[in-house]
Short mmCIF file of C-alpha atoms in Angstrom, two decimals:
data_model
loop_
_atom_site.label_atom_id
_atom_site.label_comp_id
_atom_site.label_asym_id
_atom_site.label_seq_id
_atom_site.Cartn_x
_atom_site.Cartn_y
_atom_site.Cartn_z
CA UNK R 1 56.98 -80.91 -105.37
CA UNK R 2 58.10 -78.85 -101.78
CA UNK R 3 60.30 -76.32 -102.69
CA UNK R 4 59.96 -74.27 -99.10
CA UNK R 5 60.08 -75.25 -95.67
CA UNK R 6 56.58 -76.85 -93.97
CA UNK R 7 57.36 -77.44 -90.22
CA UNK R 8 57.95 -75.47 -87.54
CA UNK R 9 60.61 -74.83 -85.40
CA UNK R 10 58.68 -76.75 -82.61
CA UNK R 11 58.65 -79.71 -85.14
CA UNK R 12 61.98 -79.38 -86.42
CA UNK R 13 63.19 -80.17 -83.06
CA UNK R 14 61.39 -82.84 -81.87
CA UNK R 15 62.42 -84.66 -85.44
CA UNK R 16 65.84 -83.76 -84.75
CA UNK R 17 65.71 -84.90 -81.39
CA UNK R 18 64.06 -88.02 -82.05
CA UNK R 19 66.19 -88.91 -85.12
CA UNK R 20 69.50 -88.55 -82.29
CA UNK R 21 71.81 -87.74 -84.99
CA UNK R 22 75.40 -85.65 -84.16
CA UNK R 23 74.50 -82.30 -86.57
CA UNK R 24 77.87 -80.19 -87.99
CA UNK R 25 77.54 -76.44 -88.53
CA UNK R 26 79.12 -75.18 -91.61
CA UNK R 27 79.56 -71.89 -93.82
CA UNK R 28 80.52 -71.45 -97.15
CA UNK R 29 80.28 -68.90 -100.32
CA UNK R 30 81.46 -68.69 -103.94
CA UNK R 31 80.91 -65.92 -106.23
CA UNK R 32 80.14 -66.69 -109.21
CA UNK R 33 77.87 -65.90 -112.45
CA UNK R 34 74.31 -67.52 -112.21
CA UNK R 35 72.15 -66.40 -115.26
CA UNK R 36 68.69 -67.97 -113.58
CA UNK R 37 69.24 -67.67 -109.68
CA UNK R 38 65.35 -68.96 -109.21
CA UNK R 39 66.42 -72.11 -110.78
CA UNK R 40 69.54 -72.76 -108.77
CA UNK R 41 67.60 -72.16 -105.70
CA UNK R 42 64.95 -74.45 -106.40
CA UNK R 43 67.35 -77.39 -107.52
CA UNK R 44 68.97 -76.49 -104.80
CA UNK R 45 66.04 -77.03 -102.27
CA UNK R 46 65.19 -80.02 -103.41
CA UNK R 47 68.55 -81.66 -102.97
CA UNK R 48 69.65 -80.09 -99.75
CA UNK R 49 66.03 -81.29 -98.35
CA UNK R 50 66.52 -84.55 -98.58
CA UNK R 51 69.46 -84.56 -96.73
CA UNK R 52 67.80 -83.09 -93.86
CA UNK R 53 70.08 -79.80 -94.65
CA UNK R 54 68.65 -76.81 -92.45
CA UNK R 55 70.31 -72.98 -92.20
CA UNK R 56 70.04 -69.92 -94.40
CA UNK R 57 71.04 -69.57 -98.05
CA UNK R 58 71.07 -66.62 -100.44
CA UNK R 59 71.81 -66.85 -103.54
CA UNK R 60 71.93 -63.99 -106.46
CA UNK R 61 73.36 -63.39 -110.15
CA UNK R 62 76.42 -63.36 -108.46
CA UNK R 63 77.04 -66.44 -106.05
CA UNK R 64 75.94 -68.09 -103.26
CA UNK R 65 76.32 -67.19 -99.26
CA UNK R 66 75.37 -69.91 -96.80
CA UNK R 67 75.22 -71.06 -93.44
CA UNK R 68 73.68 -74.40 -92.09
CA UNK R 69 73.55 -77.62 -90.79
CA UNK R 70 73.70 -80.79 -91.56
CA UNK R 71 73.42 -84.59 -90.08
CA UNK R 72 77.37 -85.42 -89.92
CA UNK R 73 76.49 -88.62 -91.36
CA UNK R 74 75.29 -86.72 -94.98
CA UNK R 75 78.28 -84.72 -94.87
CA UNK R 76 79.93 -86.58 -98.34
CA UNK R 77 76.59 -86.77 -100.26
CA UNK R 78 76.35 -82.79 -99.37
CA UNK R 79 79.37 -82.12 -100.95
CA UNK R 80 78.64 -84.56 -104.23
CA UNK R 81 75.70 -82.51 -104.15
CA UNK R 82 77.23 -78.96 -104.71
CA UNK R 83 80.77 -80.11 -106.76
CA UNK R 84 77.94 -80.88 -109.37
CA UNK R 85 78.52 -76.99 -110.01
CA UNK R 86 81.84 -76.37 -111.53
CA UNK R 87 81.67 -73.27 -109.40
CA UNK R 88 81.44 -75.21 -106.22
CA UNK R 89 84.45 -78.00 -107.24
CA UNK R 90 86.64 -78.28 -104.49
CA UNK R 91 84.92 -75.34 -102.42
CA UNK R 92 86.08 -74.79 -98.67
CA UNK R 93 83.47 -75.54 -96.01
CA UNK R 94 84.03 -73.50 -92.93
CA UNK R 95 82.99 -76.18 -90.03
CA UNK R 96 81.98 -74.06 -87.06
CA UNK R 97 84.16 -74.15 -84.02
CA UNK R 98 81.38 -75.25 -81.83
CA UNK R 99 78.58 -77.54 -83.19
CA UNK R 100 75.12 -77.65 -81.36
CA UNK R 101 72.18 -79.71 -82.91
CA UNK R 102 69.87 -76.74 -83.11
CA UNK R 103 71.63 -74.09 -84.88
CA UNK R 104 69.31 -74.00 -87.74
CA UNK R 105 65.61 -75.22 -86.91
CA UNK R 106 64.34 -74.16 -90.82
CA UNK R 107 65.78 -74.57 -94.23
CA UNK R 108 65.83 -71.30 -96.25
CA UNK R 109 67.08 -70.43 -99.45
CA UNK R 110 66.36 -66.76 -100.86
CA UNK R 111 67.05 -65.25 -104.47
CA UNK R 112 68.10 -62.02 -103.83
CA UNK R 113 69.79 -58.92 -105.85
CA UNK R 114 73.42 -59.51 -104.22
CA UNK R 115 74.56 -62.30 -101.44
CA UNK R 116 76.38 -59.38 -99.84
CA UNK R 117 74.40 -55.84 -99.64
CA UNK R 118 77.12 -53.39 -100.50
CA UNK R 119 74.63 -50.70 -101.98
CA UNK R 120 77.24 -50.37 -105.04
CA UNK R 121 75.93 -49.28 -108.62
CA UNK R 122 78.68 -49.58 -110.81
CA UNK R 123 79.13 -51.66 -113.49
CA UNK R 124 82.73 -51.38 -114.07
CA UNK R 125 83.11 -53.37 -110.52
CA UNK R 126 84.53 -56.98 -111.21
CA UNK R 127 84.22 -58.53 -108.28
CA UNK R 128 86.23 -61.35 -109.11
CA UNK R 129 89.23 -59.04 -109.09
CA UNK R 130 90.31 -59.93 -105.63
CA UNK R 131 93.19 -59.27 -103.40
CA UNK R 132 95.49 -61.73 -101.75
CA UNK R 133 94.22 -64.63 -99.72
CA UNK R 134 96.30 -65.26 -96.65
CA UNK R 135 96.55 -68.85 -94.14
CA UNK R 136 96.66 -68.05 -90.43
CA UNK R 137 100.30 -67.59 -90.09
CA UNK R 138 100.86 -65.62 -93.15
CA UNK R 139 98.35 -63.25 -91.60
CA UNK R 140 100.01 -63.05 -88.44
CA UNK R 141 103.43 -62.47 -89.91
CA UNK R 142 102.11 -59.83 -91.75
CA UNK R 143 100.47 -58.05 -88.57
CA UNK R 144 103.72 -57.71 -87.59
CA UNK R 145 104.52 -55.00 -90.27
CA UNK R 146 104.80 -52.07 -89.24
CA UNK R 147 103.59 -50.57 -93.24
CA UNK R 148 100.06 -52.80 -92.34
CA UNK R 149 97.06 -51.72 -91.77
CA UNK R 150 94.48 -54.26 -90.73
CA UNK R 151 90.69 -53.37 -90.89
CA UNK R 152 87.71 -54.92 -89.39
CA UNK R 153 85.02 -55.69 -92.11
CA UNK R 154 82.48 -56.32 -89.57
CA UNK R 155 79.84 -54.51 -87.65
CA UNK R 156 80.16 -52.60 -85.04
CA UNK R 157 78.24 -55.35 -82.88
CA UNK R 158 80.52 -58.61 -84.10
CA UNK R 159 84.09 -56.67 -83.41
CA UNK R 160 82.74 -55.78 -79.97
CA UNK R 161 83.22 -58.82 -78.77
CA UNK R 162 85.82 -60.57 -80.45
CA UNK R 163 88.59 -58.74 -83.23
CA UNK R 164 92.60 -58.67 -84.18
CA UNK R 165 94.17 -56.88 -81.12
CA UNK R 166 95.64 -53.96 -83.62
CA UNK R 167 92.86 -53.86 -85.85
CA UNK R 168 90.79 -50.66 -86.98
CA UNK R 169 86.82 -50.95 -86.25
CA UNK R 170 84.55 -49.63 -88.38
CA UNK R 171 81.28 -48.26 -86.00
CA UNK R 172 78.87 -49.10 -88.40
CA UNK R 173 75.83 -51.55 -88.21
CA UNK R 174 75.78 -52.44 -92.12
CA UNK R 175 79.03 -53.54 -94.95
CA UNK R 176 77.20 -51.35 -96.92
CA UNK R 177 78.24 -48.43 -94.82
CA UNK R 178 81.90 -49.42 -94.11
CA UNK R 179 83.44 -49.69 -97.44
CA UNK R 180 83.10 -45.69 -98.13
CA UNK R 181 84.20 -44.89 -94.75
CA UNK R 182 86.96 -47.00 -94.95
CA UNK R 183 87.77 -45.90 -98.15
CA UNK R 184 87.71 -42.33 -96.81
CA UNK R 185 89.92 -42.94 -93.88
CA UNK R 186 92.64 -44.72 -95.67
CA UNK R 187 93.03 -42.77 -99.46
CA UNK R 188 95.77 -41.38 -98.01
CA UNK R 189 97.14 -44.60 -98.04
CA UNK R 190 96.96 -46.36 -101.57
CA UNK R 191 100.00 -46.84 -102.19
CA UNK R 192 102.10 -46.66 -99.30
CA UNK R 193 100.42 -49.30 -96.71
CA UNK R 194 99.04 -52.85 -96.48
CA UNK R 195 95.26 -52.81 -96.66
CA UNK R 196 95.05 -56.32 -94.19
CA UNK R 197 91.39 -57.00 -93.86
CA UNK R 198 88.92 -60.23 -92.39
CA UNK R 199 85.86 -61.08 -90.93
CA UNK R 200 83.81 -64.25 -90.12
CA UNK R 201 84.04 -66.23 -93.15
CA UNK R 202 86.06 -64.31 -95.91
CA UNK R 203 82.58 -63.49 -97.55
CA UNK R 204 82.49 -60.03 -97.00
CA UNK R 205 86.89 -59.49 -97.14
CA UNK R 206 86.34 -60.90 -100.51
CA UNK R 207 83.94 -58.11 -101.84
CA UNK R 208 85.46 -55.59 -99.93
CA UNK R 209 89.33 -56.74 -101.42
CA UNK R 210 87.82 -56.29 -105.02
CA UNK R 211 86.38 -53.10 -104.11
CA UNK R 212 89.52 -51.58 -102.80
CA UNK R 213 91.54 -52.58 -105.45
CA UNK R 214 88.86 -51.11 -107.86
CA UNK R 215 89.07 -47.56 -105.85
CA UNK R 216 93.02 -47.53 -106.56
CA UNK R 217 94.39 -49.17 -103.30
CA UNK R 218 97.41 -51.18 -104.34
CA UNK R 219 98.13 -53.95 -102.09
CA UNK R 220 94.99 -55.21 -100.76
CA UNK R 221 95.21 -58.93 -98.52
CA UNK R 222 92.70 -60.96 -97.23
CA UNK R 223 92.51 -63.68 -94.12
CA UNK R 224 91.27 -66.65 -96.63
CA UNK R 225 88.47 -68.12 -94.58
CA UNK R 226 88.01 -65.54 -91.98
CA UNK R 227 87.80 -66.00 -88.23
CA UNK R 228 86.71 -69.38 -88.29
CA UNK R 229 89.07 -71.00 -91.14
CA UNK R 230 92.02 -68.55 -89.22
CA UNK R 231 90.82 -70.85 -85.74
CA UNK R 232 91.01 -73.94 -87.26
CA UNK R 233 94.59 -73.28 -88.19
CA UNK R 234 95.72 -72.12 -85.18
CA UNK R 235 94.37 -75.00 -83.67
CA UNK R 236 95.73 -77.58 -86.12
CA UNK R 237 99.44 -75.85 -86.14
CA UNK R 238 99.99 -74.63 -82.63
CA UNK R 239 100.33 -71.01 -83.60
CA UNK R 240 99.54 -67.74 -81.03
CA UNK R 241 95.70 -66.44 -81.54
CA UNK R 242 96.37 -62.88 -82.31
CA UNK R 243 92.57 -63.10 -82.29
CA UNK R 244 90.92 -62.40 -78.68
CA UNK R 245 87.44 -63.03 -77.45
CA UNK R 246 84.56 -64.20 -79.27
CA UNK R 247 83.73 -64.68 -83.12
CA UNK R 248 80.12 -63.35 -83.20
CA UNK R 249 77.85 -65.73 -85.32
CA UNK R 250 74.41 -65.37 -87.02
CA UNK R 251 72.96 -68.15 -85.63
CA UNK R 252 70.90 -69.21 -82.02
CA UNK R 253 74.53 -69.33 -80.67
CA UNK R 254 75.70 -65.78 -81.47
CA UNK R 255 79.02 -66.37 -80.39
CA UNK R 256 81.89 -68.92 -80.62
CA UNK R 257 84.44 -68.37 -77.87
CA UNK R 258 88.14 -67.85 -79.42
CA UNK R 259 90.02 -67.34 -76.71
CA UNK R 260 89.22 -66.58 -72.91
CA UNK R 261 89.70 -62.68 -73.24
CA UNK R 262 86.43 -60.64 -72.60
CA UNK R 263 86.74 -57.38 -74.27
CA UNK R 264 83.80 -56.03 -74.07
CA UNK R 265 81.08 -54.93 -71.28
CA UNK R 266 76.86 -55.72 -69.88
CA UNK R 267 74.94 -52.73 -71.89
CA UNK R 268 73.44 -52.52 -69.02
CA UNK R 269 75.60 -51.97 -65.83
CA UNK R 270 79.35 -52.10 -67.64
CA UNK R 271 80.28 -55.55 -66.14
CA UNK R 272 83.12 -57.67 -67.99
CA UNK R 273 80.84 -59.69 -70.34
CA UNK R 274 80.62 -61.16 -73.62
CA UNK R 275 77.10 -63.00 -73.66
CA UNK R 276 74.99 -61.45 -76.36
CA UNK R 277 70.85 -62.18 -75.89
CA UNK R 278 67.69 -61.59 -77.45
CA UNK R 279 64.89 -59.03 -74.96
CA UNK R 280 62.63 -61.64 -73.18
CA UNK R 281 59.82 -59.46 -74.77
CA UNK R 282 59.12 -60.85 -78.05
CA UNK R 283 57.78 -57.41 -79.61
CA UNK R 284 61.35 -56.22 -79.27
CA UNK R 285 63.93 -58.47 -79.62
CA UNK R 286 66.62 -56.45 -79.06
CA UNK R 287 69.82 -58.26 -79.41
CA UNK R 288 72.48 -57.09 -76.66
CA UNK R 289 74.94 -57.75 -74.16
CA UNK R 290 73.59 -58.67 -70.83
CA UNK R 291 75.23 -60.54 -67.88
CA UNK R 292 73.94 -62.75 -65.53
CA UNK R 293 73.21 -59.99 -62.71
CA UNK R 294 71.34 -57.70 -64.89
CA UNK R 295 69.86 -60.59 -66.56
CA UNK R 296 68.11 -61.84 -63.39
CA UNK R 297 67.59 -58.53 -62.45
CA UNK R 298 65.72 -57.42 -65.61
CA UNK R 299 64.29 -60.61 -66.36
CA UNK R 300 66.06 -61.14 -69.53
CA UNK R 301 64.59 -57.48 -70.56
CA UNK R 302 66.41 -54.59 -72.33
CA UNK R 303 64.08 -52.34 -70.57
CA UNK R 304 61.74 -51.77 -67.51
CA UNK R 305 59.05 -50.93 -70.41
CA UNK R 306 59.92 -54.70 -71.67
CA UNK R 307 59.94 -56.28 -68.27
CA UNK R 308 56.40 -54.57 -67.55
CA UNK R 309 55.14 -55.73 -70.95
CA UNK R 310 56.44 -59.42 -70.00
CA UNK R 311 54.36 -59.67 -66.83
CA UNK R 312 51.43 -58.72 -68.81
CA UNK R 313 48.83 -61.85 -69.36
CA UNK R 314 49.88 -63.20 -73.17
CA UNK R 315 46.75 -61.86 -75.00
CA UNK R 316 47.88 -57.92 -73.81
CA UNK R 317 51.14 -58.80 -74.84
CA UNK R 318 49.78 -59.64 -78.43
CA UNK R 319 47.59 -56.34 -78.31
CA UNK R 320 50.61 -54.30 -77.61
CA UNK R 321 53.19 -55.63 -80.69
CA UNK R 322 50.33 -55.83 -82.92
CA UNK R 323 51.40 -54.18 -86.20
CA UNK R 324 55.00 -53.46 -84.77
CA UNK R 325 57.86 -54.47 -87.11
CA UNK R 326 61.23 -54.30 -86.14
CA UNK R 327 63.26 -55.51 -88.96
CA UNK R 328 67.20 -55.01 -88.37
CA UNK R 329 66.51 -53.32 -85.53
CA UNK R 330 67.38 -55.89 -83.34
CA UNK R 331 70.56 -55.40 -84.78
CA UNK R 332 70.89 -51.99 -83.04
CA UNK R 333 72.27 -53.71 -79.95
CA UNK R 334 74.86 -51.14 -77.64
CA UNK R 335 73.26 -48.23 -79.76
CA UNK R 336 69.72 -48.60 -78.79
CA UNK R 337 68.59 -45.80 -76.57
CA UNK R 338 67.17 -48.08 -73.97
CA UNK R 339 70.55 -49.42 -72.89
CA UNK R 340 71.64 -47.96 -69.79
CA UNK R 341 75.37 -48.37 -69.59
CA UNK R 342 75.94 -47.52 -73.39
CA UNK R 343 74.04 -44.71 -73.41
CA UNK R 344 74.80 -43.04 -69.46
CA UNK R 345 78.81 -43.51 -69.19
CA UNK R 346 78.89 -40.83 -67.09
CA UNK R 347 77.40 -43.32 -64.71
CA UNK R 348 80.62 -45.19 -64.46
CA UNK R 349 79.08 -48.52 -65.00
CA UNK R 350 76.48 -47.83 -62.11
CA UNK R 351 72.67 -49.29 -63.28
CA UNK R 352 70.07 -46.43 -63.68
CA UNK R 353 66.77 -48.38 -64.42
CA UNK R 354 64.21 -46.66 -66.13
CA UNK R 355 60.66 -45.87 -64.74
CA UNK R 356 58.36 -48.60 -66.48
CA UNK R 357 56.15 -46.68 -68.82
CA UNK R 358 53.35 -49.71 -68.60
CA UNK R 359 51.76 -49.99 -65.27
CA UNK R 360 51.58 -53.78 -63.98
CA UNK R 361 48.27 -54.90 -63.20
CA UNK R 362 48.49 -55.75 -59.49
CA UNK R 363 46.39 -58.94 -59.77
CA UNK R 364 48.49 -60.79 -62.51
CA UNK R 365 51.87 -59.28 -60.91
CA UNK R 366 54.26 -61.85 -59.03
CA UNK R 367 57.29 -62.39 -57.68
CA UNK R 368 59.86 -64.11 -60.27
CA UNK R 369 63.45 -64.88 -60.06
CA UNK R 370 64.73 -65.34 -63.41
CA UNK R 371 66.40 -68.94 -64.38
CA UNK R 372 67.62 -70.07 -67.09
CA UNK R 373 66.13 -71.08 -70.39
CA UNK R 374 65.07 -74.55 -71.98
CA UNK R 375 67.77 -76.24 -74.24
CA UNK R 376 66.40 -79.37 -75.16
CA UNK R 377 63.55 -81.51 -74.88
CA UNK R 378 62.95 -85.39 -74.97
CA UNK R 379 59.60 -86.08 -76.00
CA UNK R 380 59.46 -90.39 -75.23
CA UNK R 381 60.58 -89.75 -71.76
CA UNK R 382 58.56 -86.15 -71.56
CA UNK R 383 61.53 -84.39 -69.49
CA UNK R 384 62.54 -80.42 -70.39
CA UNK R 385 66.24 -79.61 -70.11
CA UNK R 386 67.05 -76.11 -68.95
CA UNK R 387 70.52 -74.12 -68.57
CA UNK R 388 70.69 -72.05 -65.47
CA UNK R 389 72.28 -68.86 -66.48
CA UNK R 390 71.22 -66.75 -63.01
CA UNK R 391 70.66 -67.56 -59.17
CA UNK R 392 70.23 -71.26 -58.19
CA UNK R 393 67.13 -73.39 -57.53
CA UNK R 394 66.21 -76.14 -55.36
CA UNK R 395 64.04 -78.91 -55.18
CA UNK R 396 60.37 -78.23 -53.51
CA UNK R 397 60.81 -74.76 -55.20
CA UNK R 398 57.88 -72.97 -57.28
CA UNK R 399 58.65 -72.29 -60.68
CA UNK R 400 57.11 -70.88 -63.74
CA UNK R 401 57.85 -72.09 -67.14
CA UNK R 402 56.68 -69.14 -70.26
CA UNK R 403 56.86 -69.04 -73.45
CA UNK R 404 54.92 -67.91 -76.54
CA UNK R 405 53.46 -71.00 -77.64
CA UNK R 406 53.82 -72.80 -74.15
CA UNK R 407 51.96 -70.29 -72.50
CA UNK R 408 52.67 -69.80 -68.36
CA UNK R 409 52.60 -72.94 -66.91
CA UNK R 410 53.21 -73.34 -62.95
CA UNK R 411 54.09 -76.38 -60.88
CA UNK R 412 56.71 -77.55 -58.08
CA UNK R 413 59.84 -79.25 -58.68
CA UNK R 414 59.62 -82.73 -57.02
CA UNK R 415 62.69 -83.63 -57.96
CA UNK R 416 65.55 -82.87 -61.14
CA UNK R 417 68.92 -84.22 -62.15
CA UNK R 418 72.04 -81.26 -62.04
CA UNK R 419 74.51 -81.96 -64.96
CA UNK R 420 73.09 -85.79 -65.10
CA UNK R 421 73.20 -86.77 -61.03
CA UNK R 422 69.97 -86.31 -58.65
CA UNK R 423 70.51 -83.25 -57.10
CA UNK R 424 68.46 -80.86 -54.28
CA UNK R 425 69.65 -77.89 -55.59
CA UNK R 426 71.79 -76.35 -58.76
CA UNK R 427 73.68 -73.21 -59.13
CA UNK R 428 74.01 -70.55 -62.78
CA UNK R 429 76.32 -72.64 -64.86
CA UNK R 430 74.55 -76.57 -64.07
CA UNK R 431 72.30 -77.94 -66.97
CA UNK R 432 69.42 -79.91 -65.11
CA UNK R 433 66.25 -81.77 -65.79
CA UNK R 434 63.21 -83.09 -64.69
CA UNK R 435 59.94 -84.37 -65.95
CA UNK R 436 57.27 -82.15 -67.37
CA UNK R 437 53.28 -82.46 -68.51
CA UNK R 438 54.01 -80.61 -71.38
CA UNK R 439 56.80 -80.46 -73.99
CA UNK R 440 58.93 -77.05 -73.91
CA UNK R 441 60.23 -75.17 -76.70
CA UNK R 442 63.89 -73.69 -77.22
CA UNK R 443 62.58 -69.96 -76.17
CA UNK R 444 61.24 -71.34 -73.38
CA UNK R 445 62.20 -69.28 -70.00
CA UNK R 446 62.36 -70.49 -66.07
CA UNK R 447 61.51 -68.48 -63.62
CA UNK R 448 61.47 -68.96 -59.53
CA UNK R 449 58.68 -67.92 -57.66
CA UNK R 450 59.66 -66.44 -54.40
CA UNK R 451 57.44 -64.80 -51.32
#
């Protein structure tokens, strides 16, 4: 009996791309009381797997959080499968705003002590004892009240790029840490105000309503759904998004664009840009805002120390993460030390690169021009598909396709189709392809080679 995932990422993909199946994206949570949480995993597993469900569940004594996807054509047996709970009966499924076949390359469900970390010790906390849910255009009336005050529930990294134009934004990288200092800031407040509070899914507003009313505050509301449910309605009913940007999500995508407002800036040089990214250099991993200048300028790096270590032959680069675990860190994003623009304001959005603390061995070193990065591949016809996110390429050009498990692997284009017509050349933006010797992965990065 399989109770844990076998394949993969690699082989994920392939079977999803050979299987040609439209996937949906989808969030959901209930808390509730489980008495044997290693039970309703495993039962849980073994349902969801045959259904070719993939994403990331937790579940705990008190409920279940998840986010995943699922082959739109299982969507009905999915839900037969959870309404089997009374808990789950009638349960709203947040379907993501934008739907891409590879969200969620693994499926994996965790027991742990809470499905939201709030650090809280207290058993006199009910959190069932929640505040008021709100639809979209409740919650936008009541933004309009001048006795509301409407928090953020998110990190510091997620309202960055997307969040209520009057709302108050906790700069903190954990819940945990937010419901003490929100707490703190608003006691004066209990009575007298509106506590008006949301976040992606309604997840973390509902935990955080119950805790508020537990601490005294009196009239506590919630956005019933979140961000994405809130979308959906403003969508379906023709209301005005009081919501600008970007709703960060947690998976591959790490955003969903809400409206066309950018609101925040490059870590790096200060530009106008919303486009969060993982460091090229896969001992780091630094998630942060980059845009497509300082992306091609720093090879996808958060650092001149990560753009040396990238041009280091793959075995070195093993040597040098060896042992190094980063954890959350990643998380860190505009407050990690290496970021330029977040860290030098004074510079007035100017890039100051760092002096590379790794010296580049001359013979391996040469001249790259950063890409774009593979987004699909189709294994009968063997032909890579990459989006070009910097500078432009042409056909007859040199180019260098790296990875971790593909390696470096050098050859000239011949010839490539630009968003699905033959094309000489393509520009940051075009999605093109061509055919390869070798099957890339979703990590994959192109490079130029120029003289």
């Amino acid at each position: 009996m399989q109770l844990y995932n076998t394949l993969s990422a690699e082989e994920r993909t392939i079977l999803i791309d050979d299987a040609g199946k439209q996937r949906l994206t989808l969030s959901f949570y209930a808390y509730a009381q489980i008495p044997n949480p290693a039970q309703f995993r495993n039962e849980l597993f073994l349902d969801w797997d045959k259904l070719e469900v993939l994403g990331r569940i937790y579940v705990a004594n008190e409920g279940i959080n998840a986010q995943l996807s699922l082959p739109a054509d299982n969507f009905y047996a999915f839900k037969d499968s959870i309404e089997v709970y009374d808990f789950m009966k009638g349960i709203r499924l947040n379907i993501a705003v934008e739907h891409d076949d590879h969200s969620f390359l693994k499926l994996t469900v965790k027991v742990r002590d809470k499905i939201v970390a709030d650090g809280l010790v207290d058993e006199t906390f009910d959190v069932t004892n929640i505040g008021i849910h709100l639809k979209a255009k409740e919650f936008n009336d009541l933004l309009e009240d001048p006795n509301t005050i409407v928090v953020d529930m998110r990190n510091h990294y997620e309202s960055e790029i997307g969040h209520f134009t009057s709302a108050i934004k906790p700069d903190v990288d954990t819940f945990r840490e937010s419901l003490p200092i929100i707490e703190d800031q608003l006691s004066a407040h209990k009575q007298d105000k509106k506590l008006l509070m949301y976040c992606t899914g309604g997840i973390r507003c509902e935990k955080a309503s119950a805790y508020f009313k537990h601490k005294g505050f009196e009239n506590v509301y919630q956005l019933e759904g979140g961000i994405i449910e809130y979308t959906r309605q403003v969508k379906a009913e023709g209301l005005e998004s009081k919501f600008i940007g970007k709703n960060f999500v947690f998976d591959h995508r790490l955003g969903e664009r809400i409206t066309d407002d950018i609101v925040s800036q490059c870590h790096q040089c200060g530009a106008p840009c919303d486009v969060h990214t993982n460091c090229a250099n896969e001992g780091c991993h630094l998630l942060f805002i980059q845009c497509e200048s300082c992306q091609s300028k720093m090879e996808g790096c958060c650092s001149d120390e990560c753009v040396s270590i990238i041009h280091l032959p793959e075995d070195e680069q093993k040597a040098v993460r060896r042992g190094i675990k980063n954890g959350n860190k990643i998380f860190k994003k505009g407050k990690s030390d290496v970021l330029t623009f977040k860290n030098n304001l004074e510079s007035h959005g100017i890039f100051v690169a760092e002096k590379p603390k790794l010296a580049l061995k001359k013979e391996n070193k040469i001249k790259k021009i950063y890409i774009g990065k593979g987004i699909h591949y189709y294994p009968k016809a063997r032909i890579g598909q990459f989006l070009i996110e910097a500078n432009e390429i042409k056909v007859g050009d040199t180019i260098l396709i790296k990875g971790s498990t593909t390696g470096e692997q050098q050859m000239t284009l011949e010839e490539m189709f630009v968003n699905g017509i033959a094309s000489e050349k393509a520009l940051s933006g075009d999605t093109i392809t061509f055919q390869l010797p070798f099957r890339i992965r979703l990590s994959d990065k192109l490079y130029a080679i120029r003289d």
